[in-house]
Amino acid sequence: QVHLVESGGGLVQAGDSLRLSCAHSGRTFSTYAMGWFRQAPGKEREFVARISRTGYTQYYLDSVRGRFAISRDDAKDTVYLQMNNLKPEDTAVYYCAADGRRTGYWTRWSDYDYWGPGTQVTVSS
């Protein structure tokens, strides 16, 4: 069983930055592509970013492209989401997810095998 725990959320003002972390344990981290999802109040869960097993390929939701960056550190079994120029519409619970079977671009929650409990990000105007 893979266990994921997110951290780094908080309350910030518009224009500020945050870096989220997701610690992975239980199985070999380097065999998993990793993703970030978010769910805002009153809205459905949506895909934010994905990084390949090698770390060389990243995919982003259009509205965060150029502001957010996903990365991974296999030595620490951790995936990150650097969020810059945050906007109120970025307010959501952010979840990390692990995909041990697929390659390429996958954006559905059900495409992933394991998920963390989430961390809250709140951006004030």
Short mmCIF file of N, CA, C and O in Angstrom, two decimals:
data_model
loop_
_atom_site.label_atom_id
_atom_site.label_comp_id
_atom_site.label_asym_id
_atom_site.label_seq_id
_atom_site.Cartn_x
_atom_site.Cartn_y
_atom_site.Cartn_z
N GLN A 1 0.83 -1.18 0.00
CA GLN A 1 0.00 0.00 0.00
C GLN A 1 0.88 1.25 0.00
O GLN A 1 1.81 1.36 0.78
N VAL A 2 0.55 2.20 -0.88
CA VAL A 2 1.25 3.47 -0.95
C VAL A 2 0.53 4.47 -0.04
O VAL A 2 -0.70 4.55 -0.03
N HIS A 3 1.32 5.25 0.70
CA HIS A 3 0.78 6.26 1.59
C HIS A 3 1.33 7.62 1.16
O HIS A 3 2.54 7.78 0.99
N LEU A 4 0.44 8.60 0.99
CA LEU A 4 0.80 9.95 0.56
C LEU A 4 0.31 10.95 1.59
O LEU A 4 -0.83 10.86 2.06
N VAL A 5 1.15 11.94 1.92
CA VAL A 5 0.79 12.99 2.86
C VAL A 5 1.23 14.33 2.30
O VAL A 5 2.42 14.55 2.08
N GLU A 6 0.27 15.24 2.12
CA GLU A 6 0.56 16.59 1.62
C GLU A 6 0.86 17.53 2.79
O GLU A 6 0.37 17.34 3.90
N SER A 7 1.63 18.57 2.49
CA SER A 7 1.91 19.62 3.46
C SER A 7 2.23 20.91 2.71
O SER A 7 2.48 20.89 1.51
N GLY A 8 2.24 22.03 3.44
CA GLY A 8 2.65 23.30 2.86
C GLY A 8 1.53 24.27 2.56
O GLY A 8 1.80 25.40 2.15
N GLY A 9 0.29 23.87 2.76
CA GLY A 9 -0.82 24.78 2.53
C GLY A 9 -0.89 25.86 3.59
O GLY A 9 -0.20 25.82 4.60
N GLY A 10 -1.76 26.84 3.34
CA GLY A 10 -1.92 27.93 4.29
C GLY A 10 -2.76 29.04 3.73
O GLY A 10 -3.36 28.92 2.67
N LEU A 11 -2.80 30.15 4.47
CA LEU A 11 -3.55 31.34 4.10
C LEU A 11 -2.58 32.40 3.60
O LEU A 11 -1.66 32.80 4.33
N VAL A 12 -2.79 32.86 2.37
CA VAL A 12 -1.92 33.87 1.77
C VAL A 12 -2.78 34.90 1.05
O VAL A 12 -3.97 34.71 0.84
N GLN A 13 -2.13 36.00 0.66
CA GLN A 13 -2.79 37.03 -0.12
C GLN A 13 -2.54 36.83 -1.61
O GLN A 13 -1.56 36.19 -2.00
N ALA A 14 -3.41 37.38 -2.43
CA ALA A 14 -3.23 37.31 -3.87
C ALA A 14 -1.86 37.85 -4.25
O ALA A 14 -1.42 38.89 -3.74
N GLY A 15 -1.18 37.13 -5.14
CA GLY A 15 0.15 37.50 -5.56
C GLY A 15 1.26 36.79 -4.81
O GLY A 15 2.41 36.81 -5.25
N ASP A 16 0.94 36.18 -3.69
CA ASP A 16 1.94 35.46 -2.90
C ASP A 16 2.24 34.09 -3.51
O ASP A 16 1.60 33.66 -4.48
N SER A 17 3.21 33.41 -2.92
CA SER A 17 3.63 32.09 -3.38
C SER A 17 3.58 31.08 -2.26
O SER A 17 3.73 31.42 -1.08
N LEU A 18 3.39 29.82 -2.62
CA LEU A 18 3.46 28.70 -1.70
C LEU A 18 4.10 27.52 -2.42
O LEU A 18 4.01 27.42 -3.64
N ARG A 19 4.73 26.65 -1.66
CA ARG A 19 5.22 25.39 -2.20
C ARG A 19 4.60 24.24 -1.42
O ARG A 19 4.83 24.11 -0.21
N LEU A 20 3.84 23.41 -2.11
CA LEU A 20 3.26 22.23 -1.51
C LEU A 20 4.21 21.05 -1.66
O LEU A 20 4.91 20.93 -2.67
N SER A 21 4.21 20.17 -0.68
CA SER A 21 5.01 18.95 -0.72
C SER A 21 4.10 17.75 -0.53
O SER A 21 3.08 17.83 0.14
N CYS A 22 4.50 16.64 -1.11
CA CYS A 22 3.78 15.38 -0.94
C CYS A 22 4.80 14.29 -0.70
O CYS A 22 5.58 13.95 -1.59
N ALA A 23 4.79 13.73 0.50
CA ALA A 23 5.71 12.66 0.87
C ALA A 23 5.09 11.30 0.54
O ALA A 23 3.95 11.03 0.91
N HIS A 24 5.86 10.45 -0.12
CA HIS A 24 5.42 9.15 -0.60
C HIS A 24 6.14 8.05 0.17
O HIS A 24 7.34 8.11 0.39
N SER A 25 5.39 7.03 0.57
CA SER A 25 6.00 5.89 1.24
C SER A 25 5.23 4.62 0.91
O SER A 25 4.10 4.67 0.44
N GLY A 26 5.86 3.48 1.13
CA GLY A 26 5.21 2.19 0.95
C GLY A 26 5.72 1.37 -0.22
O GLY A 26 5.86 0.16 -0.09
N ARG A 27 5.99 2.00 -1.35
CA ARG A 27 6.52 1.33 -2.53
C ARG A 27 7.49 2.27 -3.24
O ARG A 27 7.59 3.44 -2.89
N THR A 28 8.16 1.74 -4.25
CA THR A 28 9.23 2.48 -4.90
C THR A 28 8.68 3.73 -5.59
O THR A 28 7.93 3.63 -6.57
N PHE A 29 9.08 4.90 -5.10
CA PHE A 29 8.57 6.17 -5.59
C PHE A 29 8.87 6.39 -7.07
O PHE A 29 8.04 6.92 -7.81
N SER A 30 10.06 5.98 -7.51
CA SER A 30 10.50 6.27 -8.87
C SER A 30 9.69 5.53 -9.93
O SER A 30 9.81 5.85 -11.12
N THR A 31 8.88 4.57 -9.57
CA THR A 31 8.04 3.85 -10.53
C THR A 31 6.68 4.50 -10.73
O THR A 31 5.88 4.00 -11.52
N TYR A 32 6.41 5.62 -10.06
CA TYR A 32 5.12 6.28 -10.13
C TYR A 32 5.20 7.64 -10.80
O TYR A 32 6.03 8.47 -10.43
N ALA A 33 4.33 7.87 -11.78
CA ALA A 33 4.03 9.23 -12.18
C ALA A 33 3.18 9.86 -11.08
O ALA A 33 2.41 9.16 -10.41
N MET A 34 3.34 11.16 -10.86
CA MET A 34 2.65 11.83 -9.77
C MET A 34 1.82 12.99 -10.29
O MET A 34 2.20 13.66 -11.26
N GLY A 35 0.70 13.23 -9.64
CA GLY A 35 -0.18 14.31 -10.04
C GLY A 35 -0.66 15.12 -8.86
O GLY A 35 -0.60 14.68 -7.70
N TRP A 36 -1.12 16.34 -9.16
CA TRP A 36 -1.80 17.20 -8.19
C TRP A 36 -3.20 17.51 -8.70
O TRP A 36 -3.39 17.83 -9.88
N PHE A 37 -4.15 17.43 -7.79
CA PHE A 37 -5.54 17.79 -8.05
C PHE A 37 -5.98 18.80 -7.00
O PHE A 37 -5.32 18.96 -5.98
N ARG A 38 -7.10 19.46 -7.26
CA ARG A 38 -7.64 20.38 -6.26
C ARG A 38 -9.16 20.39 -6.34
O ARG A 38 -9.75 20.09 -7.37
N GLN A 39 -9.77 20.76 -5.21
CA GLN A 39 -11.22 20.88 -5.16
C GLN A 39 -11.57 22.14 -4.39
O GLN A 39 -11.28 22.24 -3.20
N ALA A 40 -12.20 23.09 -5.07
CA ALA A 40 -12.60 24.34 -4.48
C ALA A 40 -14.02 24.22 -3.91
O ALA A 40 -14.79 23.36 -4.34
N PRO A 41 -14.38 25.09 -2.96
CA PRO A 41 -15.73 25.04 -2.40
C PRO A 41 -16.79 25.17 -3.48
O PRO A 41 -16.74 26.08 -4.31
N GLY A 42 -17.74 24.26 -3.48
CA GLY A 42 -18.83 24.30 -4.43
C GLY A 42 -18.47 23.87 -5.84
O GLY A 42 -19.32 23.99 -6.73
N LYS A 43 -17.26 23.38 -6.06
CA LYS A 43 -16.83 22.97 -7.39
C LYS A 43 -16.36 21.52 -7.38
O LYS A 43 -16.06 20.95 -6.34
N GLU A 44 -16.28 20.95 -8.58
CA GLU A 44 -15.81 19.59 -8.72
C GLU A 44 -14.28 19.55 -8.66
O GLU A 44 -13.60 20.53 -8.95
N ARG A 45 -13.76 18.40 -8.30
CA ARG A 45 -12.32 18.20 -8.27
C ARG A 45 -11.74 18.32 -9.68
O ARG A 45 -12.33 17.82 -10.65
N GLU A 46 -10.60 18.98 -9.82
CA GLU A 46 -10.00 19.16 -11.12
C GLU A 46 -8.51 18.85 -11.10
O GLU A 46 -7.83 19.01 -10.08
N PHE A 47 -8.00 18.44 -12.25
CA PHE A 47 -6.59 18.18 -12.44
C PHE A 47 -5.81 19.48 -12.44
O PHE A 47 -6.26 20.48 -13.01
N VAL A 48 -4.63 19.47 -11.83
CA VAL A 48 -3.77 20.65 -11.79
C VAL A 48 -2.46 20.41 -12.53
O VAL A 48 -2.07 21.22 -13.38
N ALA A 49 -1.76 19.33 -12.22
CA ALA A 49 -0.45 19.07 -12.83
C ALA A 49 -0.08 17.60 -12.71
O ALA A 49 -0.57 16.90 -11.83
N ARG A 50 0.81 17.15 -13.58
CA ARG A 50 1.31 15.78 -13.57
C ARG A 50 2.78 15.79 -13.96
O ARG A 50 3.21 16.58 -14.80
N ILE A 51 3.56 14.90 -13.36
CA ILE A 51 4.96 14.75 -13.71
C ILE A 51 5.25 13.28 -13.96
O ILE A 51 4.75 12.40 -13.25
N SER A 52 6.06 13.01 -14.98
CA SER A 52 6.37 11.64 -15.35
C SER A 52 7.27 10.98 -14.33
O SER A 52 7.81 11.63 -13.43
N ARG A 53 7.44 9.67 -14.46
CA ARG A 53 8.30 8.93 -13.55
C ARG A 53 9.73 9.44 -13.56
O ARG A 53 10.40 9.46 -12.52
N THR A 54 10.21 9.85 -14.73
CA THR A 54 11.57 10.36 -14.86
C THR A 54 11.71 11.80 -14.40
O THR A 54 12.82 12.25 -14.12
N GLY A 55 10.61 12.53 -14.37
CA GLY A 55 10.64 13.95 -14.03
C GLY A 55 10.86 14.86 -15.21
O GLY A 55 10.80 16.08 -15.06
N TYR A 56 11.07 14.31 -16.40
CA TYR A 56 11.39 15.12 -17.56
C TYR A 56 10.18 15.68 -18.29
O TYR A 56 10.34 16.58 -19.13
N THR A 57 8.98 15.18 -18.00
CA THR A 57 7.78 15.64 -18.68
C THR A 57 6.76 16.09 -17.65
O THR A 57 6.50 15.39 -16.67
N GLN A 58 6.19 17.29 -17.87
CA GLN A 58 5.17 17.83 -16.98
C GLN A 58 3.96 18.28 -17.79
O GLN A 58 4.09 18.72 -18.93
N TYR A 59 2.79 18.20 -17.18
CA TYR A 59 1.54 18.63 -17.80
C TYR A 59 0.81 19.53 -16.81
O TYR A 59 0.87 19.31 -15.60
N TYR A 60 0.08 20.54 -17.34
CA TYR A 60 -0.57 21.51 -16.48
C TYR A 60 -1.97 21.87 -16.96
O TYR A 60 -2.24 21.90 -18.16
N LEU A 61 -2.82 22.16 -15.99
CA LEU A 61 -4.07 22.82 -16.27
C LEU A 61 -3.77 24.18 -16.89
O LEU A 61 -2.88 24.90 -16.43
N ASP A 62 -4.51 24.56 -17.93
CA ASP A 62 -4.22 25.79 -18.65
C ASP A 62 -4.19 27.02 -17.74
O ASP A 62 -3.35 27.91 -17.92
N SER A 63 -5.08 27.09 -16.77
CA SER A 63 -5.18 28.27 -15.94
C SER A 63 -4.01 28.44 -14.97
O SER A 63 -3.85 29.53 -14.39
N VAL A 64 -3.20 27.41 -14.77
CA VAL A 64 -2.06 27.52 -13.87
C VAL A 64 -0.73 27.49 -14.62
O VAL A 64 0.32 27.71 -14.00
N ARG A 65 -0.76 27.24 -15.90
CA ARG A 65 0.47 27.17 -16.70
C ARG A 65 1.22 28.50 -16.63
O ARG A 65 0.63 29.56 -16.82
N GLY A 66 2.51 28.43 -16.34
CA GLY A 66 3.31 29.64 -16.21
C GLY A 66 3.35 30.17 -14.80
O GLY A 66 4.23 30.99 -14.48
N ARG A 67 2.43 29.75 -13.94
CA ARG A 67 2.42 30.17 -12.54
C ARG A 67 2.82 29.04 -11.60
O ARG A 67 3.46 29.28 -10.59
N PHE A 68 2.42 27.82 -11.93
CA PHE A 68 2.70 26.65 -11.10
C PHE A 68 3.78 25.81 -11.75
O PHE A 68 3.89 25.77 -12.99
N ALA A 69 4.55 25.10 -10.95
CA ALA A 69 5.56 24.18 -11.45
C ALA A 69 5.60 22.92 -10.58
O ALA A 69 5.73 23.02 -9.36
N ILE A 70 5.48 21.77 -11.22
CA ILE A 70 5.57 20.50 -10.52
C ILE A 70 6.98 19.95 -10.67
O ILE A 70 7.60 20.09 -11.72
N SER A 71 7.49 19.35 -9.61
CA SER A 71 8.82 18.76 -9.65
C SER A 71 8.86 17.57 -8.69
O SER A 71 7.95 17.38 -7.89
N ARG A 72 9.92 16.78 -8.78
CA ARG A 72 10.06 15.65 -7.88
C ARG A 72 11.51 15.47 -7.47
O ARG A 72 12.44 15.83 -8.21
N ASP A 73 11.70 14.92 -6.28
CA ASP A 73 13.02 14.62 -5.76
C ASP A 73 12.98 13.17 -5.31
O ASP A 73 12.48 12.85 -4.23
N ASP A 74 13.50 12.27 -6.14
CA ASP A 74 13.44 10.84 -5.84
C ASP A 74 14.27 10.46 -4.62
O ASP A 74 13.96 9.49 -3.94
N ALA A 75 15.31 11.23 -4.33
CA ALA A 75 16.13 10.95 -3.15
C ALA A 75 15.34 11.18 -1.87
O ALA A 75 15.65 10.59 -0.83
N LYS A 76 14.31 12.04 -1.93
CA LYS A 76 13.48 12.33 -0.77
C LYS A 76 12.09 11.71 -0.86
O LYS A 76 11.26 11.92 0.03
N ASP A 77 11.82 10.98 -1.94
CA ASP A 77 10.49 10.39 -2.17
C ASP A 77 9.39 11.44 -2.04
O ASP A 77 8.36 11.23 -1.38
N THR A 78 9.60 12.58 -2.69
CA THR A 78 8.70 13.72 -2.52
C THR A 78 8.42 14.38 -3.86
O THR A 78 9.33 14.53 -4.68
N VAL A 79 7.17 14.78 -4.07
CA VAL A 79 6.79 15.59 -5.21
C VAL A 79 6.35 16.96 -4.69
O VAL A 79 5.77 17.06 -3.61
N TYR A 80 6.63 18.01 -5.47
CA TYR A 80 6.35 19.38 -5.06
C TYR A 80 5.43 20.07 -6.06
O TYR A 80 5.38 19.72 -7.23
N LEU A 81 4.73 21.07 -5.58
CA LEU A 81 3.99 21.98 -6.44
C LEU A 81 4.32 23.40 -6.01
O LEU A 81 3.84 23.86 -4.96
N GLN A 82 5.15 24.08 -6.79
CA GLN A 82 5.47 25.48 -6.54
C GLN A 82 4.38 26.33 -7.17
O GLN A 82 4.12 26.23 -8.36
N MET A 83 3.75 27.17 -6.36
CA MET A 83 2.63 27.99 -6.81
C MET A 83 3.02 29.46 -6.65
O MET A 83 3.22 29.92 -5.52
N ASN A 84 3.10 30.18 -7.76
CA ASN A 84 3.45 31.59 -7.76
C ASN A 84 2.27 32.43 -8.23
O ASN A 84 1.39 31.94 -8.94
N ASN A 85 2.29 33.70 -7.84
CA ASN A 85 1.23 34.64 -8.24
C ASN A 85 -0.15 34.04 -7.99
O ASN A 85 -1.00 34.00 -8.88
N LEU A 86 -0.36 33.61 -6.78
CA LEU A 86 -1.62 32.96 -6.43
C LEU A 86 -2.80 33.92 -6.56
O LEU A 86 -2.68 35.12 -6.30
N LYS A 87 -3.93 33.36 -6.96
CA LYS A 87 -5.15 34.11 -7.16
C LYS A 87 -6.25 33.54 -6.28
O LYS A 87 -6.20 32.37 -5.89
N PRO A 88 -7.27 34.34 -5.95
CA PRO A 88 -8.36 33.81 -5.12
C PRO A 88 -8.99 32.55 -5.69
O PRO A 88 -9.42 31.68 -4.92
N GLU A 89 -9.05 32.43 -7.00
CA GLU A 89 -9.64 31.25 -7.61
C GLU A 89 -8.79 29.99 -7.45
O GLU A 89 -9.24 28.90 -7.79
N ASP A 90 -7.56 30.14 -6.93
CA ASP A 90 -6.74 28.98 -6.61
C ASP A 90 -7.10 28.37 -5.26
O ASP A 90 -6.56 27.31 -4.91
N THR A 91 -7.95 29.03 -4.50
CA THR A 91 -8.36 28.52 -3.20
C THR A 91 -9.02 27.15 -3.35
O THR A 91 -9.98 27.00 -4.10
N ALA A 92 -8.49 26.16 -2.64
CA ALA A 92 -8.99 24.80 -2.75
C ALA A 92 -8.24 23.90 -1.78
O ALA A 92 -7.21 24.29 -1.22
N VAL A 93 -8.74 22.70 -1.62
CA VAL A 93 -7.97 21.63 -1.00
C VAL A 93 -7.16 20.97 -2.10
O VAL A 93 -7.72 20.57 -3.12
N TYR A 94 -5.86 20.86 -1.91
CA TYR A 94 -4.97 20.28 -2.91
C TYR A 94 -4.58 18.86 -2.50
O TYR A 94 -4.18 18.62 -1.35
N TYR A 95 -4.66 17.95 -3.45
CA TYR A 95 -4.37 16.54 -3.23
C TYR A 95 -3.26 16.08 -4.17
O TYR A 95 -3.23 16.46 -5.33
N CYS A 96 -2.38 15.24 -3.67
CA CYS A 96 -1.45 14.57 -4.56
C CYS A 96 -1.92 13.15 -4.81
O CYS A 96 -2.68 12.57 -4.03
N ALA A 97 -1.49 12.59 -5.94
CA ALA A 97 -1.92 11.27 -6.35
C ALA A 97 -0.78 10.56 -7.08
O ALA A 97 0.07 11.20 -7.69
N ALA A 98 -0.77 9.23 -7.00
CA ALA A 98 0.28 8.42 -7.60
C ALA A 98 -0.31 7.48 -8.64
O ALA A 98 -1.34 6.83 -8.39
N ASP A 99 0.36 7.37 -9.79
CA ASP A 99 -0.06 6.52 -10.90
C ASP A 99 1.08 5.58 -11.25
O ASP A 99 2.09 6.02 -11.81
N GLY A 100 0.93 4.31 -10.96
CA GLY A 100 1.97 3.34 -11.20
C GLY A 100 1.84 2.56 -12.49
O GLY A 100 2.66 1.67 -12.74
N ARG A 101 0.87 2.89 -13.33
CA ARG A 101 0.60 2.07 -14.51
C ARG A 101 0.65 2.81 -15.84
O ARG A 101 0.91 2.19 -16.87
N ARG A 102 0.39 4.11 -15.84
CA ARG A 102 0.21 4.85 -17.09
C ARG A 102 1.37 5.77 -17.40
O ARG A 102 2.05 6.27 -16.52
N THR A 103 1.56 6.02 -18.68
CA THR A 103 2.48 7.03 -19.16
C THR A 103 1.70 8.02 -20.03
O THR A 103 0.63 7.70 -20.54
N GLY A 104 2.22 9.22 -20.18
CA GLY A 104 1.55 10.23 -20.97
C GLY A 104 0.70 11.16 -20.13
O GLY A 104 0.95 11.36 -18.94
N TYR A 105 -0.35 11.70 -20.73
CA TYR A 105 -1.17 12.74 -20.15
C TYR A 105 -2.48 12.15 -19.64
O TYR A 105 -3.32 11.73 -20.43
N TRP A 106 -2.65 12.13 -18.32
CA TRP A 106 -3.85 11.58 -17.69
C TRP A 106 -4.35 12.56 -16.65
O TRP A 106 -3.60 12.95 -15.75
N THR A 107 -5.63 12.93 -16.74
CA THR A 107 -6.17 14.00 -15.92
C THR A 107 -7.34 13.58 -15.02
O THR A 107 -7.84 14.41 -14.26
N ARG A 108 -7.77 12.36 -15.10
CA ARG A 108 -8.90 11.92 -14.30
C ARG A 108 -8.43 11.36 -12.97
O ARG A 108 -7.42 10.66 -12.89
N TRP A 109 -9.18 11.67 -11.92
CA TRP A 109 -8.90 11.15 -10.60
C TRP A 109 -8.79 9.63 -10.61
O TRP A 109 -7.91 9.05 -9.95
N SER A 110 -9.66 8.96 -11.36
CA SER A 110 -9.68 7.51 -11.42
C SER A 110 -8.51 6.91 -12.17
O SER A 110 -8.32 5.69 -12.14
N ASP A 111 -7.72 7.72 -12.86
CA ASP A 111 -6.53 7.24 -13.55
C ASP A 111 -5.36 6.98 -12.60
O ASP A 111 -4.36 6.41 -13.00
N TYR A 112 -5.50 7.41 -11.37
CA TYR A 112 -4.44 7.29 -10.38
C TYR A 112 -4.79 6.20 -9.37
O TYR A 112 -5.96 5.90 -9.13
N ASP A 113 -3.76 5.64 -8.75
CA ASP A 113 -3.94 4.48 -7.89
C ASP A 113 -4.02 4.82 -6.40
O ASP A 113 -4.67 4.10 -5.64
N TYR A 114 -3.37 5.91 -5.98
CA TYR A 114 -3.33 6.29 -4.58
C TYR A 114 -3.44 7.80 -4.45
O TYR A 114 -3.01 8.54 -5.35
N TRP A 115 -3.98 8.28 -3.32
CA TRP A 115 -4.22 9.70 -3.09
C TRP A 115 -3.93 10.06 -1.64
O TRP A 115 -4.06 9.24 -0.74
N GLY A 116 -3.53 11.31 -1.42
CA GLY A 116 -3.32 11.80 -0.08
C GLY A 116 -4.58 12.42 0.48
O GLY A 116 -5.59 12.58 -0.22
N PRO A 117 -4.56 12.81 1.76
CA PRO A 117 -5.74 13.40 2.41
C PRO A 117 -5.99 14.87 2.08
O PRO A 117 -7.06 15.38 2.40
N GLY A 118 -5.02 15.56 1.49
CA GLY A 118 -5.20 16.93 1.06
C GLY A 118 -4.63 17.95 2.03
O GLY A 118 -4.45 17.69 3.22
N THR A 119 -4.35 19.15 1.50
CA THR A 119 -3.91 20.29 2.29
C THR A 119 -4.62 21.53 1.78
O THR A 119 -4.77 21.72 0.58
N GLN A 120 -5.06 22.38 2.70
CA GLN A 120 -5.87 23.55 2.35
C GLN A 120 -5.00 24.72 1.92
O GLN A 120 -4.05 25.08 2.60
N VAL A 121 -5.37 25.32 0.79
CA VAL A 121 -4.75 26.55 0.32
C VAL A 121 -5.86 27.60 0.21
O VAL A 121 -6.85 27.38 -0.49
N THR A 122 -5.68 28.72 0.90
CA THR A 122 -6.65 29.80 0.86
C THR A 122 -5.96 31.08 0.43
O THR A 122 -4.97 31.49 1.04
N VAL A 123 -6.49 31.73 -0.61
CA VAL A 123 -5.90 32.94 -1.16
C VAL A 123 -6.92 34.07 -1.02
O VAL A 123 -7.99 34.02 -1.62
N SER A 124 -6.58 35.08 -0.25
CA SER A 124 -7.47 36.21 -0.05
C SER A 124 -7.24 37.27 -1.11
O SER A 124 -6.13 37.41 -1.66
N SER A 125 -8.26 38.06 -1.40
CA SER A 125 -8.16 39.09 -2.41
C SER A 125 -7.56 40.36 -1.86
O SER A 125 -7.45 40.54 -0.63
#
